[in-house]
Amino acid sequence: MKKTIALLMTCLLCAALLCGCGNSEETLVLNVYNWGEYISDGSEGTLDVNAAFEDYYYETYGKKVKVNYTTYASNEDMYNKLSSGAAVYDIVIPSDYMIAKMIKEDMLLPLNFDNIPNYQYIDEQYKNNYYDPESLYSVPYFCGYVGVIYNTDLVEGTPTDWDALWDEANRGKILQFNNPRDAFGTAQYALGHDVNATEKALWDEALTLLKKQKPLVQSYVMDEVFNKMKNGSAAVAPYYAGDFLTMYEDNPALAFYYPQSGTNIFVDAMCIPTVSRNKELAEAYINFFLTEEIATANAEYTYYASPNTLVRNSESYQATMQEVHEDVISILYGTDDIQATYYQNLDPETTQYMNSLWESLKVESSVGAGVYVVTAVVLALLLVLVLRIIIKKRINSRYY
């Protein structure tokens, strides 16, 4: 009996030790949700910054971390997924107007900046902006402007404004944003309207212009723009300055300009959703991304403008970027003559109205395409039927 009890005690002790070991080796999971093509990921000999964070955290705190990294194509996609509760994230990187919306809806946690000492390196012009007036919820990640990319081999002349996106000469070679805010923005700037207007009549006018453009548009795109502009299957597209440089590397026939009538300036910032289960770990991640090595690696990989002074003031960074394009600094960081405005958080009624107009535009596109398909199928069937009748008549004429 004593031997049995002793054996049981030994087994229990071993089990306890094994459980203890398991806990000490527990791997923390950090769920990061970011834009596509927006981080140095280790491809083409670059630094894998997520893997670097995992190594850093283990070396510093003795705890294993796994960064679960996924991407989205637009602010609206990110917002819809997060607000639906379909997934839980510890880090998201929305644009300014979406940050304002998420703060208002209590979707973001205030940050503990004691855990983010490297915040001191963020340029003052990117702090305390309209979307986060006291800089409580966000840390700028990248910034930049929207411009127009065009293929000099396919577009005649040197365009300077948004009208290139409505030029009949570019029919079938035009790309347009596949998200409502940016797509309507191109029309609003072209019309000289306020992109933050709440009057429905102004949004209706923008929709009319987008409908006028629709027959000329090859595709509504987000990340798909890269391949289409690189391989020359499209000729002109509105898109972000940093992404132009990525495309230009593969196709030097591409050029870029900021439209004279005005354009959008944006800041994308790191935030922690209220549903996060690892707030301190997320803050450590944000702080790590503000170090010179990591911030520079991301800036050199994505070709986006960095709000980090350690990057912006680095001679090495500037020299590296000059190798990409001779006008790289003015393209990324803009010039004094750019007329740029932020998208601001629209009130719920205006947002709903914009979305309904966008859906009507896209549904009309789908219906139009569907009509063409159905018509083609019907004509094909009629052709087959006519051919069968003709063949049958010829066969009958041979025998009768």
Coordinates of N, CA and C in Angstrom, one line a residue, residues 3-178:
K3 N 3.9 1.5 -1.0 CA 4.6 1.6 -2.3 C 3.7 2.2 -3.4
T4 N 2.4 1.8 -3.3 CA 1.4 2.3 -4.2 C 1.2 3.8 -4.1
I5 N 1.1 4.3 -2.8 CA 1.0 5.7 -2.5 C 2.2 6.5 -2.9
A6 N 3.4 5.9 -2.7 CA 4.6 6.5 -3.1 C 4.7 6.7 -4.6
L7 N 4.2 5.6 -5.3 CA 4.3 5.7 -6.7 C 3.3 6.8 -7.3
L8 N 2.1 6.8 -6.6 CA 1.2 7.8 -7.0 C 1.7 9.3 -6.8
M9 N 2.3 9.5 -5.6 CA 2.9 10.8 -5.3 C 4.0 11.2 -6.3
T10 N 4.8 10.2 -6.7 CA 5.9 10.4 -7.7 C 5.3 10.8 -9.0
C11 N 4.2 10.1 -9.4 CA 3.6 10.4 -10.7 C 3.0 11.9 -10.7
L12 N 2.3 12.2 -9.6 CA 1.7 13.5 -9.4 C 2.8 14.6 -9.5
L13 N 3.9 14.4 -8.8 CA 5.0 15.3 -8.8 C 5.6 15.5 -10.2
C14 N 5.8 14.4 -10.9 CA 6.3 14.5 -12.3 C 5.3 15.3 -13.2
A15 N 4.0 15.0 -13.0 CA 3.0 15.7 -13.8 C 3.0 17.2 -13.5
A16 N 3.2 17.6 -12.2 CA 3.3 19.0 -11.8 C 4.5 19.7 -12.5
L17 N 5.6 18.9 -12.4 CA 6.8 19.5 -13.0 C 6.7 19.7 -14.5
L18 N 6.0 18.7 -15.2 CA 5.8 18.8 -16.6 C 4.9 20.0 -17.0
C19 N 3.9 20.2 -16.2 CA 3.0 21.3 -16.4 C 3.7 22.6 -16.2
G20 N 4.6 22.7 -15.2 CA 5.3 23.9 -14.9 C 6.3 24.2 -16.1
C21 N 6.9 23.2 -16.6 CA 7.8 23.3 -17.8 C 7.0 23.8 -19.0
G22 N 5.8 23.3 -19.1 CA 4.9 23.7 -20.3 C 4.6 25.2 -20.2
N23 N 4.3 25.6 -19.0 CA 3.9 27.0 -18.8 C 5.1 27.9 -19.1
S24 N 6.3 27.5 -18.7 CA 7.5 28.4 -18.9 C 7.8 28.5 -20.4
E25 N 7.4 27.5 -21.1 CA 7.6 27.5 -22.6 C 6.4 28.0 -23.4
E26 N 5.4 28.5 -22.7 CA 4.2 29.0 -23.4 C 4.6 30.0 -24.4
T27 N 4.0 30.0 -25.6 CA 4.3 30.9 -26.6 C 3.1 32.0 -26.7
L28 N 3.5 33.2 -26.5 CA 2.5 34.3 -26.6 C 2.2 34.5 -28.1
V29 N 1.0 34.8 -28.4 CA 0.6 35.1 -29.8 C 0.2 36.5 -29.9
L30 N 0.8 37.3 -30.9 CA 0.5 38.6 -31.1 C -0.2 38.7 -32.5
N31 N -1.4 39.1 -32.6 CA -2.2 39.2 -33.8 C -2.1 40.6 -34.4
V32 N -1.4 40.7 -35.6 CA -1.2 41.9 -36.2 C -2.0 42.0 -37.5
Y33 N -2.7 43.1 -37.8 CA -3.5 43.2 -39.0 C -3.1 44.5 -39.7
N34 N -2.5 44.4 -40.9 CA -1.9 45.5 -41.5 C -2.3 45.5 -43.0
W35 N -2.0 46.6 -43.7 CA -2.2 46.7 -45.1 C -1.2 45.7 -45.8
G36 N -1.7 45.3 -47.0 CA -0.8 44.5 -47.8 C 0.4 45.2 -48.3
E37 N 1.5 44.5 -48.5 CA 2.8 45.1 -49.0 C 3.2 46.3 -48.2
Y38 N 3.1 46.2 -46.9 CA 3.4 47.3 -46.0 C 4.3 47.1 -44.8
I39 N 5.2 46.1 -45.0 CA 6.2 45.8 -44.0 C 7.4 45.0 -44.6
S40 N 8.5 45.2 -44.0 CA 9.7 44.5 -44.4 C 9.6 43.0 -44.0
D41 N 9.4 42.1 -44.9 CA 9.0 40.7 -44.6 C 10.1 39.7 -44.8
G42 N 11.3 40.1 -45.1 CA 12.4 39.2 -45.3 C 12.5 38.7 -46.8
S43 N 11.6 39.1 -47.7 CA 11.8 38.7 -49.1 C 12.9 39.5 -49.7
E44 N 13.5 38.9 -50.7 CA 14.5 39.6 -51.5 C 15.7 40.1 -50.7
G45 N 16.0 39.3 -49.7 CA 17.2 39.7 -48.8 C 16.9 40.8 -47.8
T46 N 15.7 41.2 -47.6 CA 15.4 42.3 -46.7 C 15.2 41.7 -45.3
L47 N 15.1 42.5 -44.3 CA 15.0 42.1 -42.9 C 13.5 41.7 -42.6
D48 N 13.3 40.5 -42.0 CA 12.0 40.1 -41.6 C 11.8 40.7 -40.2
V49 N 11.1 41.8 -40.1 CA 11.0 42.6 -38.9 C 10.1 41.8 -37.9
N50 N 9.1 41.0 -38.3 CA 8.3 40.3 -37.4 C 9.2 39.2 -36.7
A51 N 10.0 38.5 -37.5 CA 10.9 37.5 -36.9 C 11.9 38.2 -36.0
A52 N 12.4 39.4 -36.3 CA 13.3 40.1 -35.5 C 12.7 40.5 -34.2
F53 N 11.4 40.8 -34.2 CA 10.7 41.1 -32.9 C 10.6 39.9 -32.0
E54 N 10.3 38.8 -32.6 CA 10.2 37.5 -31.9 C 11.5 37.2 -31.2
D55 N 12.6 37.4 -31.9 CA 14.0 37.1 -31.4 C 14.3 38.1 -30.3
Y56 N 14.0 39.4 -30.5 CA 14.2 40.5 -29.5 C 13.5 40.2 -28.3
Y57 N 12.2 39.8 -28.4 CA 11.4 39.6 -27.2 C 11.9 38.5 -26.3
Y58 N 12.3 37.4 -27.0 CA 12.8 36.2 -26.3 C 14.1 36.6 -25.6
E59 N 15.0 37.3 -26.3 CA 16.3 37.6 -25.7 C 16.1 38.6 -24.6
T60 N 15.2 39.5 -24.6 CA 15.0 40.5 -23.6 C 14.2 40.1 -22.4
Y61 N 13.1 39.3 -22.7 CA 12.2 38.9 -21.6 C 12.1 37.4 -21.4
G62 N 12.8 36.7 -22.2 CA 12.9 35.2 -22.0 C 11.5 34.5 -22.3
K63 N 10.7 35.2 -23.1 CA 9.4 34.6 -23.4 C 9.3 34.5 -25.0
K64 N 8.7 33.3 -25.4 CA 8.5 33.1 -26.8 C 7.3 33.9 -27.3
V65 N 7.4 34.4 -28.5 CA 6.3 35.2 -29.1 C 6.2 34.7 -30.6
K66 N 5.0 34.5 -31.0 CA 4.7 34.3 -32.4 C 3.8 35.4 -32.9
V67 N 4.3 36.1 -33.9 CA 3.5 37.2 -34.6 C 2.7 36.5 -35.6
N68 N 1.4 36.6 -35.4 CA 0.4 36.1 -36.4 C 0.0 37.3 -37.3
Y69 N 0.6 37.4 -38.5 CA 0.5 38.6 -39.3 C -0.4 38.3 -40.5
T70 N -1.5 39.1 -40.6 CA -2.4 39.1 -41.7 C -2.7 40.5 -42.3
T71 N -3.2 40.5 -43.5 CA -3.3 41.8 -44.2 C -4.7 42.1 -44.7
Y72 N -5.0 43.4 -45.0 CA -6.3 43.8 -45.6 C -6.0 44.7 -46.7
A73 N -7.0 45.0 -47.5 CA -6.8 45.8 -48.7 C -7.3 47.3 -48.5
S74 N -8.2 47.5 -47.5 CA -8.7 48.9 -47.3 C -9.1 49.1 -45.9
N75 N -9.2 50.3 -45.5 CA -9.7 50.7 -44.1 C -11.0 50.1 -43.9
E76 N -11.9 50.1 -44.9 CA -13.2 49.6 -44.7 C -13.3 48.1 -44.4
D77 N -12.4 47.4 -45.1 CA -12.3 45.9 -44.9 C -11.9 45.6 -43.5
M78 N -10.8 46.4 -43.0 CA -10.3 46.2 -41.7 C -11.4 46.5 -40.7
Y79 N -12.1 47.6 -40.8 CA -13.1 48.1 -39.9 C -14.3 47.0 -39.8
N80 N -14.7 46.6 -41.0 CA -15.9 45.7 -41.0 C -15.5 44.3 -40.3
K81 N -14.3 43.9 -40.5 CA -13.9 42.6 -39.9 C -13.8 42.8 -38.4
L82 N -13.2 43.9 -38.0 CA -13.0 44.1 -36.5 C -14.3 44.4 -35.8
S83 N -15.1 45.2 -36.4 CA -16.4 45.5 -35.8 C -17.4 44.4 -35.7
S84 N -17.2 43.4 -36.6 CA -18.2 42.3 -36.7 C -17.8 41.3 -35.6
G85 N -16.6 41.4 -35.0 CA -16.2 40.4 -34.1 C -15.7 39.1 -34.7
A86 N -15.5 39.1 -36.0 CA -15.0 37.9 -36.7 C -13.6 37.5 -36.3
A87 N -12.8 38.4 -35.8 CA -11.5 38.1 -35.4 C -11.0 39.1 -34.3
V88 N -10.0 38.6 -33.6 CA -9.4 39.4 -32.5 C -8.0 39.8 -32.9
Y89 N -7.7 41.1 -32.8 CA -6.3 41.6 -33.2 C -5.8 42.4 -32.0
D90 N -4.4 42.4 -32.0 CA -3.7 43.2 -31.0 C -3.1 44.5 -31.5
I91 N -2.9 44.5 -32.8 CA -2.4 45.6 -33.5 C -3.1 45.8 -34.8
V92 N -3.6 47.0 -35.1 CA -4.2 47.4 -36.4 C -3.5 48.7 -36.8
I93 N -3.5 48.9 -38.1 CA -2.8 50.1 -38.6 C -3.8 50.9 -39.6
P94 N -4.8 51.6 -39.0 CA -5.8 52.3 -39.9 C -5.2 53.6 -40.3
S95 N -5.9 54.3 -41.3 CA -5.6 55.6 -41.7 C -6.3 56.6 -40.7
D96 N -5.8 57.8 -40.8 CA -6.3 58.9 -39.9 C -7.8 59.0 -39.7
Y97 N -8.6 59.1 -40.8 CA -10.0 59.2 -40.6 C -10.7 58.0 -40.0
M98 N -10.1 56.8 -40.3 CA -10.7 55.6 -39.7 C -10.3 55.6 -38.2
I99 N -9.1 56.1 -37.8 CA -8.8 56.1 -36.4 C -9.8 57.0 -35.7
A100 N -10.1 58.1 -36.2 CA -11.1 59.0 -35.6 C -12.4 58.3 -35.4
K101 N -12.8 57.6 -36.4 CA -14.1 56.8 -36.3 C -14.0 55.7 -35.2
M102 N -12.9 55.0 -35.2 CA -12.7 53.9 -34.2 C -12.6 54.5 -32.8
I103 N -12.0 55.6 -32.6 CA -11.9 56.2 -31.3 C -13.3 56.6 -30.8
K104 N -14.1 57.2 -31.7 CA -15.5 57.6 -31.4 C -16.3 56.4 -31.0
E105 N -16.1 55.3 -31.6 CA -16.9 54.1 -31.3 C -16.3 53.2 -30.3
D106 N -15.3 53.7 -29.5 CA -14.6 53.0 -28.4 C -14.1 51.7 -28.9
M107 N -13.4 51.7 -30.1 CA -12.8 50.5 -30.6 C -11.3 50.4 -30.4
L108 N -10.8 51.5 -29.8 CA -9.3 51.5 -29.5 C -9.0 51.8 -28.1
L109 N -7.9 51.2 -27.6 CA -7.5 51.4 -26.2 C -6.5 52.5 -26.2
P110 N -6.5 53.4 -25.1 CA -5.5 54.4 -24.9 C -4.2 53.7 -24.6
L111 N -3.1 54.3 -25.2 CA -1.8 53.6 -25.0 C -1.1 54.1 -23.8
N112 N -0.2 53.2 -23.2 CA 0.6 53.5 -22.1 C 2.0 53.9 -22.7
F113 N 2.3 55.2 -22.8 CA 3.5 55.6 -23.5 C 4.8 55.4 -22.6
D114 N 4.6 55.0 -21.4 CA 5.7 54.5 -20.6 C 6.3 53.3 -21.2
N115 N 5.5 52.5 -21.9 CA 6.0 51.3 -22.6 C 6.4 51.6 -24.0
I116 N 6.3 52.9 -24.5 CA 6.7 53.2 -25.8 C 7.6 54.5 -25.8
P117 N 8.8 54.3 -25.1 CA 9.7 55.5 -25.0 C 10.2 56.0 -26.4
N118 N 10.2 55.2 -27.4 CA 10.7 55.6 -28.7 C 9.8 56.5 -29.4
Y119 N 8.6 56.7 -28.8 CA 7.7 57.7 -29.4 C 8.3 59.1 -29.6
Q120 N 9.3 59.3 -28.8 CA 10.0 60.6 -28.8 C 10.6 60.9 -30.2
Y121 N 10.8 59.9 -31.0 CA 11.4 60.0 -32.3 C 10.4 60.4 -33.4
I122 N 9.1 60.4 -33.1 CA 8.1 60.7 -34.1 C 8.1 62.3 -34.3
D123 N 8.2 62.7 -35.5 CA 8.2 64.1 -35.9 C 7.0 64.8 -35.3
E124 N 7.2 66.0 -34.7 CA 6.1 66.7 -34.0 C 4.9 67.0 -34.9
Q125 N 5.2 67.2 -36.2 CA 4.0 67.6 -37.1 C 3.0 66.4 -37.3
Y126 N 3.4 65.2 -36.9 CA 2.5 64.1 -37.0 C 1.9 63.7 -35.6
K127 N 2.1 64.6 -34.6 CA 1.4 64.3 -33.3 C 0.3 65.3 -33.1
N128 N -0.7 64.9 -32.3 CA -1.8 65.8 -31.9 C -2.6 66.3 -33.1
N129 N -2.8 65.4 -34.1 CA -3.6 65.8 -35.3 C -5.1 65.6 -35.1
Y130 N -5.9 66.1 -36.0 CA -7.3 66.1 -35.8 C -7.9 64.7 -35.4
Y131 N -7.3 63.7 -36.0 CA -7.9 62.3 -35.8 C -7.7 61.8 -34.4
D132 N -6.6 62.3 -33.7 CA -6.3 61.9 -32.3 C -5.6 63.1 -31.6
P133 N -6.5 64.1 -31.3 CA -6.0 65.4 -30.8 C -5.0 65.4 -29.7
E134 N -5.1 64.4 -28.8 CA -4.1 64.3 -27.7 C -3.1 63.2 -27.9
S135 N -3.1 62.6 -29.0 CA -2.2 61.5 -29.3 C -2.2 60.4 -28.2
L136 N -3.4 60.0 -27.9 CA -3.6 59.0 -26.8 C -3.7 57.5 -27.4
Y137 N -4.2 57.4 -28.7 CA -4.6 56.1 -29.2 C -3.7 55.6 -30.3
S138 N -2.8 56.4 -30.9 CA -2.1 56.0 -32.1 C -0.7 56.5 -32.1
V139 N 0.1 55.7 -32.9 CA 1.5 56.0 -33.1 C 1.8 56.0 -34.6
P140 N 2.1 57.1 -35.3 CA 2.3 57.1 -36.7 C 3.2 56.0 -37.2
Y141 N 2.8 55.4 -38.3 CA 3.6 54.3 -38.9 C 4.2 54.8 -40.2
F142 N 3.4 55.2 -41.1 CA 3.8 55.8 -42.4 C 2.8 57.0 -42.7
C143 N 3.3 57.8 -43.6 CA 2.5 58.9 -44.1 C 2.7 59.1 -45.6
G144 N 2.0 60.0 -46.2 CA 2.2 60.2 -47.6 C 1.0 60.9 -48.3
Y145 N 1.0 60.8 -49.6 CA 0.0 61.5 -50.4 C -0.5 60.5 -51.5
V146 N -1.7 60.8 -52.0 CA -2.3 60.1 -53.1 C -1.9 60.9 -54.4
G147 N -1.5 60.2 -55.4 CA -1.2 60.9 -56.7 C -1.7 60.1 -57.8
V148 N -1.2 60.4 -59.0 CA -1.6 59.7 -60.2 C -0.3 59.0 -60.9
I149 N -0.4 57.7 -61.1 CA 0.7 57.0 -61.8 C 0.2 56.8 -63.2
Y150 N 1.2 57.0 -64.2 CA 0.8 56.8 -65.6 C 2.0 56.2 -66.3
N151 N 1.7 55.5 -67.4 CA 2.7 54.9 -68.2 C 3.0 55.8 -69.4
T152 N 4.2 56.3 -69.5 CA 4.6 57.3 -70.5 C 4.6 56.7 -71.9
D153 N 4.6 55.4 -72.0 CA 4.6 54.8 -73.3 C 3.1 54.6 -73.8
L154 N 2.2 54.7 -72.9 CA 0.8 54.5 -73.2 C -0.1 55.7 -73.1
V155 N 0.3 56.7 -72.4 CA -0.5 57.9 -72.2 C 0.2 59.1 -73.0
E156 N -0.6 59.8 -73.8 CA -0.1 60.9 -74.6 C 0.1 62.1 -73.7
G157 N 1.2 62.8 -74.0 CA 1.4 64.1 -73.3 C 1.9 63.9 -71.9
T158 N 1.8 65.0 -71.1 CA 2.2 65.0 -69.7 C 1.0 65.4 -68.9
P159 N 0.2 64.6 -68.4 CA -1.0 65.0 -67.6 C -0.6 65.6 -66.3
T160 N -1.4 66.5 -65.8 CA -1.1 67.3 -64.6 C -2.3 67.3 -63.6
D161 N -3.4 66.7 -63.9 CA -4.6 66.8 -63.0 C -5.4 65.5 -63.1
W162 N -6.5 65.5 -62.4 CA -7.3 64.2 -62.3 C -8.0 63.9 -63.6
D163 N -8.0 64.8 -64.6 CA -8.8 64.6 -65.8 C -8.2 63.4 -66.6
A164 N -7.0 63.0 -66.3 CA -6.4 61.8 -67.0 C -7.2 60.6 -66.8
L165 N -7.9 60.6 -65.6 CA -8.7 59.4 -65.3 C -10.1 59.4 -66.0
W166 N -10.4 60.5 -66.7 CA -11.6 60.6 -67.4 C -11.4 60.8 -68.9
D167 N -10.1 60.7 -69.3 CA -9.7 60.9 -70.7 C -10.2 59.8 -71.6
E168 N -11.0 60.1 -72.6 CA -11.4 59.0 -73.6 C -10.3 58.3 -74.2
A169 N -9.1 59.0 -74.4 CA -8.0 58.4 -75.0 C -7.4 57.2 -74.2
N170 N -7.8 57.2 -72.9 CA -7.3 56.2 -72.0 C -8.3 55.1 -71.8
R171 N -9.3 55.0 -72.6 CA -10.4 54.1 -72.4 C -9.9 52.6 -72.3
G172 N -10.4 51.9 -71.3 CA -10.0 50.5 -71.1 C -8.6 50.3 -70.5
K173 N -7.9 51.4 -70.2 CA -6.6 51.4 -69.6 C -6.5 52.1 -68.3
I174 N -7.7 52.5 -67.8 CA -7.8 53.3 -66.5 C -8.1 52.4 -65.4
L175 N -7.4 52.5 -64.3 CA -7.7 51.8 -63.0 C -8.3 52.8 -62.0
Q176 N -9.2 52.4 -61.2 CA -9.8 53.2 -60.1 C -9.7 52.5 -58.8
F177 N -9.7 53.2 -57.7 CA -9.7 52.7 -56.4 C -10.9 51.8 -56.2
N178 N -10.7 50.7 -55.5 CA -11.8 49.8 -55.1 C -12.2 50.0 -53.7

